[in-house]
CSV table of C-alpha atoms in Angstrom, one decimal:
chain,number,residue,atom,x,y,z
A,936,UNK,CA,0.0,-0.2,-0.1
A,937,UNK,CA,1.2,3.6,-0.9
A,938,UNK,CA,1.5,6.1,1.8
A,939,UNK,CA,1.2,9.9,0.7
A,940,UNK,CA,1.8,12.1,3.2
A,941,UNK,CA,-0.1,15.6,3.0
A,942,UNK,CA,0.0,18.9,5.1
A,943,UNK,CA,-1.9,21.8,5.0
A,944,UNK,CA,-5.1,21.5,3.1
A,945,UNK,CA,-5.6,17.9,4.4
A,946,UNK,CA,-5.1,19.3,8.0
A,947,UNK,CA,-7.6,21.6,7.5
A,948,UNK,CA,-10.3,19.3,6.1
A,949,UNK,CA,-9.7,16.7,9.1
A,950,UNK,CA,-13.8,17.0,10.2
A,951,UNK,CA,-14.7,16.5,6.7
A,952,UNK,CA,-12.1,13.4,6.6
A,953,UNK,CA,-13.2,12.0,9.5
A,954,UNK,CA,-17.1,12.0,8.9
A,955,UNK,CA,-16.5,10.6,5.3
A,956,UNK,CA,-13.9,7.6,6.7
A,957,UNK,CA,-16.8,6.8,9.4
A,958,UNK,CA,-20.0,6.5,7.1
A,959,UNK,CA,-17.8,4.8,4.0
A,960,UNK,CA,-17.5,7.5,1.7
A,961,UNK,CA,-13.9,7.5,1.2
A,962,UNK,CA,-11.7,4.2,1.2
A,963,UNK,CA,-8.7,5.5,3.2
A,964,UNK,CA,-7.5,4.4,6.4
A,965,UNK,CA,-8.7,6.1,9.6
A,966,UNK,CA,-6.0,5.1,11.6
A,967,UNK,CA,-3.1,6.4,9.4
A,968,UNK,CA,-5.0,9.7,9.0
A,969,UNK,CA,-5.5,9.9,13.0
A,970,UNK,CA,-1.7,8.9,13.6
A,971,UNK,CA,0.4,11.0,11.0
A,972,UNK,CA,-2.3,13.1,9.2
A,973,UNK,CA,-1.6,11.1,5.9
A,974,UNK,CA,-3.9,9.7,3.2
A,975,UNK,CA,-3.1,6.1,3.0
A,976,UNK,CA,-4.9,3.3,0.9
A,977,UNK,CA,-6.5,0.5,2.7
A,978,UNK,CA,-8.2,-2.8,2.1
A,979,UNK,CA,-10.1,-2.5,4.9
A,980,UNK,CA,-11.6,0.9,4.0
A,981,UNK,CA,-12.6,-0.5,0.5
A,982,UNK,CA,-14.3,-3.2,2.1
A,983,UNK,CA,-16.1,-1.0,4.9
A,984,UNK,CA,-17.1,1.4,1.7
A,985,UNK,CA,-18.7,-1.6,-0.2
A,986,UNK,CA,-20.6,-2.9,3.3
A,987,UNK,CA,-21.8,0.2,4.3
A,988,UNK,CA,-23.3,0.9,0.5
A,989,UNK,CA,-24.9,-2.9,0.7
A,990,UNK,CA,-26.4,-2.1,4.3
A,991,UNK,CA,-27.5,1.5,3.7
A,992,UNK,CA,-29.2,0.8,0.3
A,993,UNK,CA,-31.4,-2.4,1.8
A,994,UNK,CA,-32.2,-0.4,4.7
A,995,UNK,CA,-33.5,2.5,2.5
A,996,UNK,CA,-35.8,-0.1,0.5
A,997,UNK,CA,-37.1,-1.2,3.5
A,998,UNK,CA,-37.7,2.4,5.2
A,999,UNK,CA,-39.3,3.3,2.0
A,1000,UNK,CA,-41.6,0.3,1.4
A,1001,UNK,CA,-42.4,1.0,5.5
A,1002,UNK,CA,-43.3,4.3,4.7
A,1003,UNK,CA,-45.5,4.2,1.4
A,1004,UNK,CA,-47.2,1.0,3.1
A,1005,UNK,CA,-50.4,0.0,0.9
A,1006,UNK,CA,-50.6,3.3,-0.6
A,1007,UNK,CA,-48.1,2.5,-3.4
A,1008,UNK,CA,-50.0,1.7,-6.3
A,1009,UNK,CA,-53.0,4.4,-5.4
A,1010,UNK,CA,-52.1,7.0,-8.0
A,1011,UNK,CA,-51.8,6.7,-11.6
A,1012,UNK,CA,-48.9,4.5,-13.5
A,1013,UNK,CA,-47.1,7.8,-14.8
A,1014,UNK,CA,-46.9,9.3,-11.2
A,1015,UNK,CA,-45.8,6.0,-9.7
A,1016,UNK,CA,-43.0,5.8,-12.1
A,1017,UNK,CA,-41.9,9.2,-11.5
A,1018,UNK,CA,-42.2,9.0,-7.7
A,1019,UNK,CA,-39.9,5.7,-7.7
A,1020,UNK,CA,-37.3,7.1,-9.9
A,1021,UNK,CA,-37.1,10.3,-7.8
A,1022,UNK,CA,-37.2,8.4,-4.5
A,1023,UNK,CA,-34.4,5.4,-5.9
A,1024,UNK,CA,-32.4,8.3,-7.2
A,1025,UNK,CA,-31.1,9.0,-3.7
A,1026,UNK,CA,-29.5,5.6,-3.2
A,1027,UNK,CA,-28.4,5.3,-6.8
A,1028,UNK,CA,-26.5,8.5,-6.5
A,1029,UNK,CA,-24.9,7.3,-3.2
A,1030,UNK,CA,-23.8,4.1,-5.0
A,1031,UNK,CA,-22.3,6.5,-7.9
A,1032,UNK,CA,-20.4,8.1,-5.3
A,1033,UNK,CA,-19.1,5.6,-3.5
A,1034,UNK,CA,-17.7,3.6,-6.5
A,1035,UNK,CA,-16.1,6.7,-7.9
A,1036,UNK,CA,-14.6,7.2,-4.4
A,1037,UNK,CA,-12.9,3.8,-4.6
A,1038,UNK,CA,-12.0,4.3,-8.5
A,1039,UNK,CA,-10.6,7.7,-7.9
A,1040,UNK,CA,-8.7,7.3,-4.6
A,1041,UNK,CA,-5.3,7.7,-5.9
A,1042,UNK,CA,-6.1,10.5,-8.0
A,1043,UNK,CA,-7.7,12.1,-4.6
A,1044,UNK,CA,-4.4,11.5,-2.9
A,1045,UNK,CA,-2.1,12.9,-5.8
A,1046,UNK,CA,-4.5,16.1,-5.7
A,1047,UNK,CA,-3.6,16.5,-2.0
A,1048,UNK,CA,0.0,16.0,-2.8
A,1049,UNK,CA,0.3,18.1,-5.5
A,1050,UNK,CA,-1.3,21.2,-3.9
A,1051,UNK,CA,1.1,20.7,-1.2
A,1052,UNK,CA,4.0,21.0,-3.4
A,1053,UNK,CA,2.4,24.2,-5.0
A,1054,UNK,CA,2.1,25.8,-1.4
A,1055,UNK,CA,5.4,25.3,-1.0
A,1056,UNK,CA,6.9,27.1,-4.1
A,1057,UNK,CA,4.3,29.5,-3.4
A,1058,UNK,CA,5.6,30.3,0.1
A,1059,UNK,CA,9.2,30.7,-1.5
A,1060,UNK,CA,8.1,33.6,-2.7
A,1061,UNK,CA,6.2,35.2,-0.3
A,1062,UNK,CA,2.6,33.8,-1.3
A,1063,UNK,CA,1.4,32.3,2.0
A,1064,UNK,CA,-2.3,30.3,1.7
A,1065,UNK,CA,-4.5,30.3,4.6
A,1066,UNK,CA,-6.0,27.1,4.5
A,1067,UNK,CA,-7.9,27.6,8.0
A,1068,UNK,CA,-10.3,29.4,5.5
A,1069,UNK,CA,-11.0,26.1,4.1
A,1070,UNK,CA,-11.6,24.5,7.4
A,1071,UNK,CA,-14.5,27.2,8.2
A,1072,UNK,CA,-16.0,26.7,4.7
A,1073,UNK,CA,-16.1,22.8,5.4
A,1074,UNK,CA,-17.5,22.9,8.7
A,1075,UNK,CA,-20.1,25.5,7.5
A,1076,UNK,CA,-21.2,23.4,4.9
A,1077,UNK,CA,-21.2,20.7,7.1
A,1078,UNK,CA,-23.8,22.2,9.6
A,1079,UNK,CA,-26.0,23.4,6.8
A,1080,UNK,CA,-26.3,19.8,5.7
A,1081,UNK,CA,-27.0,18.6,9.1
A,1082,UNK,CA,-29.4,21.5,9.6
A,1083,UNK,CA,-31.8,20.8,6.4
A,1084,UNK,CA,-31.3,17.0,7.0
A,1085,UNK,CA,-32.8,17.3,10.6
A,1086,UNK,CA,-35.6,20.0,9.5
A,1087,UNK,CA,-37.1,17.6,6.7
A,1088,UNK,CA,-36.5,14.5,8.3
A,1089,UNK,CA,-37.9,15.0,11.8
A,1090,UNK,CA,-40.4,17.3,10.6
A,1091,UNK,CA,-41.7,14.2,7.9
A,1092,UNK,CA,-41.4,11.5,10.9
A,1093,UNK,CA,-43.7,13.7,13.2
A,1094,UNK,CA,-46.0,15.0,10.4
A,1095,UNK,CA,-46.8,11.8,8.6
A,1096,UNK,CA,-45.8,8.6,11.1
A,1097,UNK,CA,-48.9,7.5,12.3
A,1098,UNK,CA,-47.7,5.2,15.4
A,1099,UNK,CA,-44.7,5.8,17.1
A,1100,UNK,CA,-42.6,2.8,18.1
A,1101,UNK,CA,-39.1,1.2,17.7
A,1102,UNK,CA,-39.9,-0.1,14.2
A,1103,UNK,CA,-41.1,3.1,12.7
A,1104,UNK,CA,-37.8,5.1,13.6
A,1105,UNK,CA,-36.5,3.1,10.6
A,1106,UNK,CA,-37.8,6.3,8.8
A,1107,UNK,CA,-34.4,7.9,9.7
A,1108,UNK,CA,-32.4,5.7,7.8
A,1109,UNK,CA,-33.4,7.6,4.6
A,1110,UNK,CA,-31.5,10.5,6.0
A,1111,UNK,CA,-28.3,8.6,5.2
A,1112,UNK,CA,-28.2,8.4,1.3
A,1113,UNK,CA,-28.9,12.1,1.0
A,1114,UNK,CA,-26.6,13.3,3.8
A,1115,UNK,CA,-24.0,11.1,2.1
A,1116,UNK,CA,-24.6,12.6,-1.5
A,1117,UNK,CA,-24.4,16.2,0.3
A,1118,UNK,CA,-20.8,15.3,1.9
A,1119,UNK,CA,-19.1,14.0,-1.7
A,1120,UNK,CA,-20.7,17.8,-3.1
A,1121,UNK,CA,-18.6,19.2,0.3
A,1122,UNK,CA,-15.7,17.0,-1.0
A,1123,UNK,CA,-15.6,18.7,-4.7
A,1124,UNK,CA,-16.6,22.2,-3.4
A,1125,UNK,CA,-13.6,21.9,-1.2
A,1126,UNK,CA,-11.4,21.1,-4.0
A,1127,UNK,CA,-12.5,23.6,-6.2
A,1128,UNK,CA,-12.4,26.2,-3.7
A,1129,UNK,CA,-8.5,25.2,-2.9
A,1130,UNK,CA,-7.8,25.6,-6.4
A,1131,UNK,CA,-9.2,29.3,-6.8
A,1132,UNK,CA,-7.8,30.1,-3.4
A,1133,UNK,CA,-4.4,29.5,-5.1
A,1134,UNK,CA,-5.4,31.6,-8.0
A,1135,UNK,CA,-6.6,34.6,-6.1
A,1136,UNK,CA,-3.5,34.5,-4.1
A,1137,UNK,CA,-1.3,34.7,-7.0
A,1138,UNK,CA,-3.7,37.5,-8.6
A,1139,UNK,CA,-3.5,39.3,-5.3
A,1140,UNK,CA,0.5,39.2,-4.8
A,1141,UNK,CA,0.9,40.6,-8.7
A,1142,UNK,CA,-1.7,42.8,-8.0
A,1143,UNK,CA,0.0,44.5,-4.7
A,1144,UNK,CA,3.5,44.3,-6.4
A,1145,UNK,CA,1.8,46.6,-9.3
A,1146,UNK,CA,0.1,48.9,-6.9
A,1147,UNK,CA,3.1,49.2,-4.4
A,1148,UNK,CA,5.2,50.1,-8.1
A,1149,UNK,CA,2.9,52.6,-9.0
A,1150,UNK,CA,2.5,54.5,-5.6
A,1151,UNK,CA,6.2,54.4,-5.5
A,1152,UNK,CA,6.3,56.1,-8.8
A,1153,UNK,CA,3.6,58.7,-7.7
A,1154,UNK,CA,4.8,59.4,-4.3
A,1155,UNK,CA,8.5,60.0,-5.1
A,1156,UNK,CA,7.7,61.5,-8.5
A,1157,UNK,CA,9.4,64.9,-7.8
A,1158,UNK,CA,12.1,63.9,-4.9
A,1159,UNK,CA,15.5,62.8,-6.7
A,1160,UNK,CA,16.2,60.7,-3.4
A,1161,UNK,CA,14.3,58.4,-1.8
A,1162,UNK,CA,14.8,56.1,0.9
A,1163,UNK,CA,14.2,52.8,-0.2
A,1164,UNK,CA,14.2,51.0,3.4
A,1165,UNK,CA,11.2,52.7,4.1
A,1166,UNK,CA,9.2,50.9,1.5
A,1167,UNK,CA,7.4,48.1,3.1
A,1168,UNK,CA,7.5,45.6,0.2
A,1169,UNK,CA,9.7,42.6,-0.4
A,1170,UNK,CA,13.4,42.6,-1.8
A,1171,UNK,CA,12.3,42.2,-5.6
A,1172,UNK,CA,9.9,45.4,-5.5
A,1173,UNK,CA,12.9,47.3,-3.4
A,1174,UNK,CA,15.5,46.3,-6.2
A,1175,UNK,CA,12.8,47.4,-8.9
A,1176,UNK,CA,12.6,50.7,-7.4
A,1177,UNK,CA,16.1,51.5,-6.8
A,1178,UNK,CA,16.5,50.6,-10.5
A,1179,UNK,CA,13.9,53.3,-11.4
A,1180,UNK,CA,15.5,56.0,-8.7
A,1181,UNK,CA,18.9,55.5,-10.6
A,1182,UNK,CA,17.0,55.6,-13.8
A,1183,UNK,CA,15.3,58.9,-12.8
A,1184,UNK,CA,18.6,60.5,-11.9
A,1185,UNK,CA,20.5,60.0,-15.0
A,1186,UNK,CA,17.3,61.4,-17.1
A,1187,UNK,CA,17.3,64.2,-14.8
A,1188,UNK,CA,21.4,64.7,-15.5
A,1189,UNK,CA,20.6,64.1,-18.9
A,1190,UNK,CA,17.8,66.9,-19.2
A,1191,UNK,CA,19.1,70.4,-20.5
A,1192,UNK,CA,18.7,73.0,-18.1
A,1193,UNK,CA,16.3,75.7,-18.4
A,1194,UNK,CA,16.8,79.2,-20.2
A,1195,UNK,CA,17.8,82.2,-18.1
A,1196,UNK,CA,16.7,85.4,-18.8
A,1197,UNK,CA,18.5,88.5,-19.7
A,1198,UNK,CA,18.8,89.9,-16.2
A,1199,UNK,CA,20.6,86.9,-14.8
A,1200,UNK,CA,24.3,87.0,-13.9
A,1201,UNK,CA,26.8,85.7,-16.6
A,1202,UNK,CA,27.9,82.1,-16.0
A,1203,UNK,CA,31.5,81.5,-15.9
A,1204,UNK,CA,32.6,78.7,-18.4
A,1205,UNK,CA,35.2,76.7,-17.1
A,1206,UNK,CA,37.9,75.4,-19.5
A,1207,UNK,CA,38.9,71.9,-19.0
A,1208,UNK,CA,42.0,70.2,-20.4
A,1209,UNK,CA,41.8,68.4,-24.1
A,1210,UNK,CA,40.5,65.2,-24.0
A,1211,UNK,CA,40.4,62.7,-26.8
A,1212,UNK,CA,36.8,62.5,-27.9
A,1213,UNK,CA,34.6,59.8,-26.9
A,1214,UNK,CA,32.0,57.9,-28.9
A,1215,UNK,CA,28.5,59.0,-28.4
A,1216,UNK,CA,26.1,57.2,-26.3
A,1217,UNK,CA,23.0,56.2,-27.5
A,1218,UNK,CA,20.2,58.2,-26.4
A,1219,UNK,CA,18.5,57.5,-23.2
A,1220,UNK,CA,15.0,55.6,-23.4
A,1221,UNK,CA,12.7,56.1,-20.6
A,1222,UNK,CA,11.6,52.3,-20.9
A,1223,UNK,CA,14.7,50.9,-20.0
A,1224,UNK,CA,16.4,50.3,-16.9
A,1225,UNK,CA,19.5,52.3,-16.5
A,1226,UNK,CA,21.2,51.4,-13.3
A,1227,UNK,CA,24.5,53.0,-12.8
A,1228,UNK,CA,25.9,49.3,-12.2
A,1229,UNK,CA,25.3,47.7,-15.3
A,1230,UNK,CA,25.7,44.5,-13.4
A,1231,UNK,CA,22.8,45.0,-11.4
A,1232,UNK,CA,20.2,45.0,-14.4
A,1233,UNK,CA,20.3,41.4,-15.4
A,1234,UNK,CA,20.2,40.2,-12.0
A,1235,UNK,CA,17.1,41.8,-11.3
A,1236,UNK,CA,15.7,40.9,-14.9
A,1237,UNK,CA,16.4,37.2,-13.9
A,1238,UNK,CA,14.7,37.4,-10.7
A,1239,UNK,CA,11.6,39.0,-11.9
A,1240,UNK,CA,11.5,36.6,-14.8
A,1241,UNK,CA,11.8,33.6,-12.4
A,1242,UNK,CA,9.2,35.1,-10.1
A,1243,UNK,CA,6.7,35.4,-13.3
A,1244,UNK,CA,7.9,31.9,-14.7
A,1245,UNK,CA,7.2,30.4,-11.1
A,1246,UNK,CA,3.6,32.1,-11.3
A,1247,UNK,CA,3.1,30.7,-14.8
A,1248,UNK,CA,3.8,27.3,-14.2
A,1249,UNK,CA,1.8,27.1,-10.7
A,1250,UNK,CA,-1.2,28.4,-13.0
A,1251,UNK,CA,-0.4,25.5,-15.5
A,1252,UNK,CA,-0.1,22.9,-12.7
A,1253,UNK,CA,-3.4,24.1,-11.2
A,1254,UNK,CA,-5.2,24.0,-14.3
A,1255,UNK,CA,-4.1,20.3,-14.6
A,1256,UNK,CA,-5.3,19.7,-10.8
A,1257,UNK,CA,-8.7,21.0,-11.8
A,1258,UNK,CA,-9.0,18.9,-14.9
A,1259,UNK,CA,-7.9,16.0,-12.5
A,1260,UNK,CA,-11.0,16.8,-10.1
A,1261,UNK,CA,-13.3,17.4,-12.7
A,1262,UNK,CA,-12.7,13.9,-14.4
A,1263,UNK,CA,-13.2,12.4,-10.9
A,1264,UNK,CA,-16.6,14.0,-10.4
A,1265,UNK,CA,-18.1,14.6,-13.5
A,1266,UNK,CA,-20.4,11.5,-13.7
A,1267,UNK,CA,-21.4,12.4,-9.9
A,1268,UNK,CA,-22.2,16.1,-11.0
A,1269,UNK,CA,-24.2,15.0,-14.2
A,1270,UNK,CA,-26.2,12.4,-11.8
A,1271,UNK,CA,-27.0,15.3,-9.7
A,1272,UNK,CA,-28.0,18.0,-12.0
A,1273,UNK,CA,-30.1,15.4,-13.4
A,1274,UNK,CA,-32.0,14.7,-9.7
A,1275,UNK,CA,-32.0,18.2,-8.8
A,1276,UNK,CA,-33.9,19.2,-12.2
A,1277,UNK,CA,-36.5,16.5,-11.5
A,1278,UNK,CA,-37.0,16.6,-8.2
A,1279,UNK,CA,-37.3,20.3,-8.1
A,1280,UNK,CA,-39.6,20.4,-10.8
A,1281,UNK,CA,-41.9,17.4,-9.3
A,1282,UNK,CA,-41.8,19.0,-5.8
A,1283,UNK,CA,-43.2,22.6,-7.4
A,1284,UNK,CA,-45.9,21.0,-9.1
A,1285,UNK,CA,-47.2,19.0,-6.3
A,1286,UNK,CA,-46.7,22.0,-3.7
A,1287,UNK,CA,-49.0,23.8,-6.6
A,1288,UNK,CA,-51.2,20.9,-6.1
A,1289,UNK,CA,-51.6,20.8,-2.3
A,1290,UNK,CA,-52.1,24.3,-2.3
A,1291,UNK,CA,-54.9,23.9,-4.8
A,1292,UNK,CA,-56.4,21.5,-2.5
A,1293,UNK,CA,-55.8,18.3,-5.0
A,1294,UNK,CA,-54.7,15.2,-4.0
A,1295,UNK,CA,-51.2,14.7,-3.5
A,1296,UNK,CA,-49.5,11.2,-4.0
A,1297,UNK,CA,-47.9,9.5,-0.8
A,1298,UNK,CA,-44.2,9.6,-2.6
A,1299,UNK,CA,-44.6,13.1,-2.7
A,1300,UNK,CA,-46.5,14.0,1.1
A,1301,UNK,CA,-43.8,16.4,1.8
A,1302,UNK,CA,-45.6,18.6,-0.3
A,1303,UNK,CA,-48.9,18.9,1.6
A,1304,UNK,CA,-46.7,21.1,4.4
A,1305,UNK,CA,-45.7,24.4,2.6
A,1306,UNK,CA,-42.7,25.0,4.7
A,1307,UNK,CA,-41.2,21.3,4.4
A,1308,UNK,CA,-41.6,21.4,0.6
A,1309,UNK,CA,-39.8,24.8,0.6
A,1310,UNK,CA,-37.1,23.1,2.9
A,1311,UNK,CA,-36.7,20.3,0.3
A,1312,UNK,CA,-36.8,22.4,-2.9
A,1313,UNK,CA,-34.2,24.7,-1.1
A,1314,UNK,CA,-32.0,21.9,-0.1
A,1315,UNK,CA,-32.0,20.5,-3.4
A,1316,UNK,CA,-31.0,23.5,-5.0
A,1317,UNK,CA,-28.3,24.4,-2.8
A,1318,UNK,CA,-26.6,20.9,-3.6
A,1319,UNK,CA,-26.5,22.1,-7.4
A,1320,UNK,CA,-26.3,25.9,-7.0
A,1321,UNK,CA,-22.9,26.0,-4.8
A,1322,UNK,CA,-21.1,24.1,-6.6
A,1323,UNK,CA,-22.0,25.4,-9.9
A,1324,UNK,CA,-21.0,28.8,-8.4
A,1325,UNK,CA,-17.6,27.8,-7.4
A,1326,UNK,CA,-16.7,26.4,-10.8
A,1327,UNK,CA,-18.0,29.6,-12.6
A,1328,UNK,CA,-15.5,31.6,-9.9
A,1329,UNK,CA,-12.7,29.3,-10.2
A,1330,UNK,CA,-12.8,29.8,-13.8
A,1331,UNK,CA,-13.2,33.2,-13.9
A,1332,UNK,CA,-10.2,33.6,-11.5
A,1333,UNK,CA,-8.0,31.5,-13.7
A,1334,UNK,CA,-8.6,33.8,-16.6
A,1335,UNK,CA,-7.6,37.0,-14.4
A,1336,UNK,CA,-4.2,35.9,-14.1
A,1337,UNK,CA,-3.2,36.9,-17.4
A,1338,UNK,CA,-4.9,40.4,-17.0
A,1339,UNK,CA,-2.8,40.5,-13.7
A,1340,UNK,CA,0.7,40.0,-15.2
A,1341,UNK,CA,-0.1,42.5,-17.8
A,1342,UNK,CA,-0.9,45.0,-15.1
A,1343,UNK,CA,2.3,44.3,-13.3
A,1344,UNK,CA,4.4,44.4,-16.5
A,1345,UNK,CA,2.9,48.0,-17.2
A,1346,UNK,CA,3.4,49.1,-13.7
A,1347,UNK,CA,7.1,47.9,-14.0
A,1348,UNK,CA,7.6,49.6,-17.6
A,1349,UNK,CA,10.5,47.7,-18.7
A,1350,UNK,CA,10.9,46.3,-22.4
A,1351,UNK,CA,12.3,43.0,-20.9
A,1352,UNK,CA,9.4,42.6,-18.7
A,1353,UNK,CA,7.1,43.4,-21.3
A,1354,UNK,CA,8.5,40.8,-23.4
A,1355,UNK,CA,8.6,38.1,-20.8
A,1356,UNK,CA,4.8,39.0,-20.3
A,1357,UNK,CA,3.6,38.5,-23.3
A,1358,UNK,CA,5.5,35.5,-23.7
A,1359,UNK,CA,3.9,34.1,-20.7
A,1360,UNK,CA,0.2,35.5,-21.4
A,1361,UNK,CA,0.5,32.9,-24.3
A,1362,UNK,CA,0.9,30.1,-22.4
A,1363,UNK,CA,-2.0,31.2,-20.4
A,1364,UNK,CA,-4.1,31.6,-22.7
A,1365,UNK,CA,-3.6,28.2,-24.4
A,1366,UNK,CA,-4.3,26.5,-21.3
A,1367,UNK,CA,-7.5,27.1,-20.0
A,1368,UNK,CA,-9.8,25.7,-17.0
A,1369,UNK,CA,-13.1,24.4,-17.4
A,1370,UNK,CA,-15.5,22.3,-15.2
A,1371,UNK,CA,-18.3,20.3,-17.2
A,1372,UNK,CA,-20.4,17.5,-16.3
A,1373,UNK,CA,-18.9,14.6,-18.8
A,1374,UNK,CA,-19.1,17.3,-21.5
A,1375,UNK,CA,-22.7,17.5,-22.0
A,1376,UNK,CA,-22.6,21.0,-20.5
A,1377,UNK,CA,-20.2,23.4,-18.2
A,1378,UNK,CA,-20.5,24.3,-15.0
A,1379,UNK,CA,-21.5,27.9,-15.0
A,1380,UNK,CA,-23.6,30.5,-14.7
A,1381,UNK,CA,-25.1,30.0,-17.9
A,1382,UNK,CA,-26.3,26.4,-17.0
A,1383,UNK,CA,-27.5,27.5,-13.8
A,1384,UNK,CA,-29.4,30.0,-16.3
A,1385,UNK,CA,-30.8,27.4,-18.4
A,1386,UNK,CA,-31.7,24.7,-15.5
A,1387,UNK,CA,-33.8,27.5,-14.1
A,1388,UNK,CA,-35.6,28.2,-17.3
A,1389,UNK,CA,-36.3,24.5,-18.0
A,1390,UNK,CA,-37.7,24.1,-14.6
A,1391,UNK,CA,-40.3,27.1,-15.2
A,1392,UNK,CA,-41.5,25.6,-18.5
A,1393,UNK,CA,-42.0,22.2,-17.7
A,1394,UNK,CA,-43.5,23.5,-14.5
A,1395,UNK,CA,-45.9,25.9,-16.6
A,1396,UNK,CA,-46.7,22.9,-19.1
A,1397,UNK,CA,-47.6,20.4,-16.2
A,1398,UNK,CA,-50.0,23.3,-14.4
A,1399,UNK,CA,-51.5,23.5,-17.8
A,1400,UNK,CA,-52.0,20.0,-18.3
A,1401,UNK,CA,-53.5,19.9,-14.6
A,1402,UNK,CA,-55.8,22.7,-15.3
A,1403,UNK,CA,-57.1,21.0,-18.8
A,1404,UNK,CA,-57.8,17.8,-16.8
A,1405,UNK,CA,-59.7,19.8,-14.4
A,1406,UNK,CA,-61.9,21.4,-16.4
A,1407,UNK,CA,-62.6,18.2,-18.1
A,1408,UNK,CA,-63.2,16.5,-15.6
A,1409,UNK,CA,-65.8,19.1,-14.3
A,1410,UNK,CA,-67.6,19.2,-17.9
A,1411,UNK,CA,-67.9,15.3,-17.8
A,1412,UNK,CA,-69.4,15.9,-14.3
A,1413,UNK,CA,-71.8,18.5,-15.5
A,1414,UNK,CA,-72.9,16.4,-18.3
A,1415,UNK,CA,-73.7,13.2,-16.3
A,1416,UNK,CA,-75.6,15.3,-13.8
A,1417,UNK,CA,-77.4,16.7,-16.5
A,1418,UNK,CA,-78.2,13.4,-17.9
A,1419,UNK,CA,-79.7,12.1,-14.4
A,1420,UNK,CA,-81.6,14.8,-14.3
A,1421,UNK,CA,-83.2,14.4,-17.4
A,1422,UNK,CA,-83.6,10.4,-17.1
A,1423,UNK,CA,-85.2,11.2,-13.7
A,1424,UNK,CA,-87.7,13.7,-15.2
A,1425,UNK,CA,-88.6,11.2,-18.0
A,1426,UNK,CA,-89.3,8.2,-15.0
A,1427,UNK,CA,-91.3,11.0,-13.2
A,1428,UNK,CA,-93.4,11.5,-16.2
A,1429,UNK,CA,-94.2,8.3,-16.9
A,1430,UNK,CA,-95.0,7.4,-13.3
A,1431,UNK,CA,-97.3,10.3,-13.5
A,1432,UNK,CA,-98.8,9.6,-16.6
A,1433,UNK,CA,-99.4,6.0,-15.2
A,1434,UNK,CA,-100.9,6.9,-12.3
A,1435,UNK,CA,-103.4,9.2,-14.0
A,1436,UNK,CA,-104.4,6.6,-16.1
A,1437,UNK,CA,-105.2,4.5,-13.6
A,1438,UNK,CA,-107.0,6.8,-11.2
A,1439,UNK,CA,-109.3,7.7,-14.1
A,1440,UNK,CA,-110.4,3.7,-15.1
């Protein structure tokens, strides 16, 4: 078995790791993580995941049968089919998440290892990553999951369970698949957020350098001498400022003096001894570094080049890690989006039926209580919206790195820096980061807009069909009542005629 020691990010996700290991979401060794904070592949962990999957699926089926009881076939065939599809999509998604976790366990460990190496490289350039933020995010998401699961499960149990006994507590088993699906979504969100955090750290560092250079140029524009030691930046920026100051001094010396007026005193011209004529030096260009010591210029250029090249390589590595994460979770996200679309549409429709005093199938009994149905819709929507939003922001932040590079080059205002940045920006342009669901659609705000529009369209169609069915039912009942009234009138007429004939005779 291989051992992949991971520090930093995995330490901040320790709570999420323990919960996932205990409930069989990930197949790693719990003992190795508790002892060395390391990800270690484990045969026992894989067996635990498979056993948990079988037990949870069986108990979920028993709890569903006990919940529906004898009302399973009381509705139409189509309604029952939709209900069975939505109900059993939860254990199906759980099975997909667990099986994918076993298949991708080596990839996940490699992702944490690569992120740890990137953190070390960025720390060498003064870019520190605050992994404690990931810990707070994971705990907040876990608490939100626990809150929604508690509200939906407890409220449903109290509102719809007829007999409160030990066997009826099996209803709480249905919480496990939905909760484990949420835990898998949290893993995906945390990995993508970690990639986004490193993009933001690099972008913020380059932006701070550019702002510091521009502030220095504006602050000391009219002063020939500036105290470089008072500038609160790192070594590279101070060296750039030193060269900039020397360049400004030489440009000041090369500037011809202003003409004096006629009343000014006559200037005494000193005569120097004859000296051989030196070759004319090329004119000074404001866009070049002109330090007194020519050996200083290549030294500074190389250090600045190394910083920018490191950021470009880090950007490339983060994009590769993002592609690996996308491959690990693309199937799960496709299934999750399909379930979210169908479940939200059905819940909205039956919530409408409940508000209009129509019968609601037992598989969608939560729609009979408005607050309970609303909580279910919000919970299902959040499991789709949060991953889409995080993926979209990560994609936009990765594209902002090229903009920050050019902003820094504009602040430095040096020919060699422009050349390096133009070369690196081409590499960034050819390496785009994108998250998708098996290539069917991208996980960005356009997909969220499309899903929202589809839910609205199908909901309107279902309501129109419902209204047409109600009108047809009312018309049929009216015709039936008219026919029965006519028949009664005919019968009454016949009876009256017969009685009248009998009395007259």
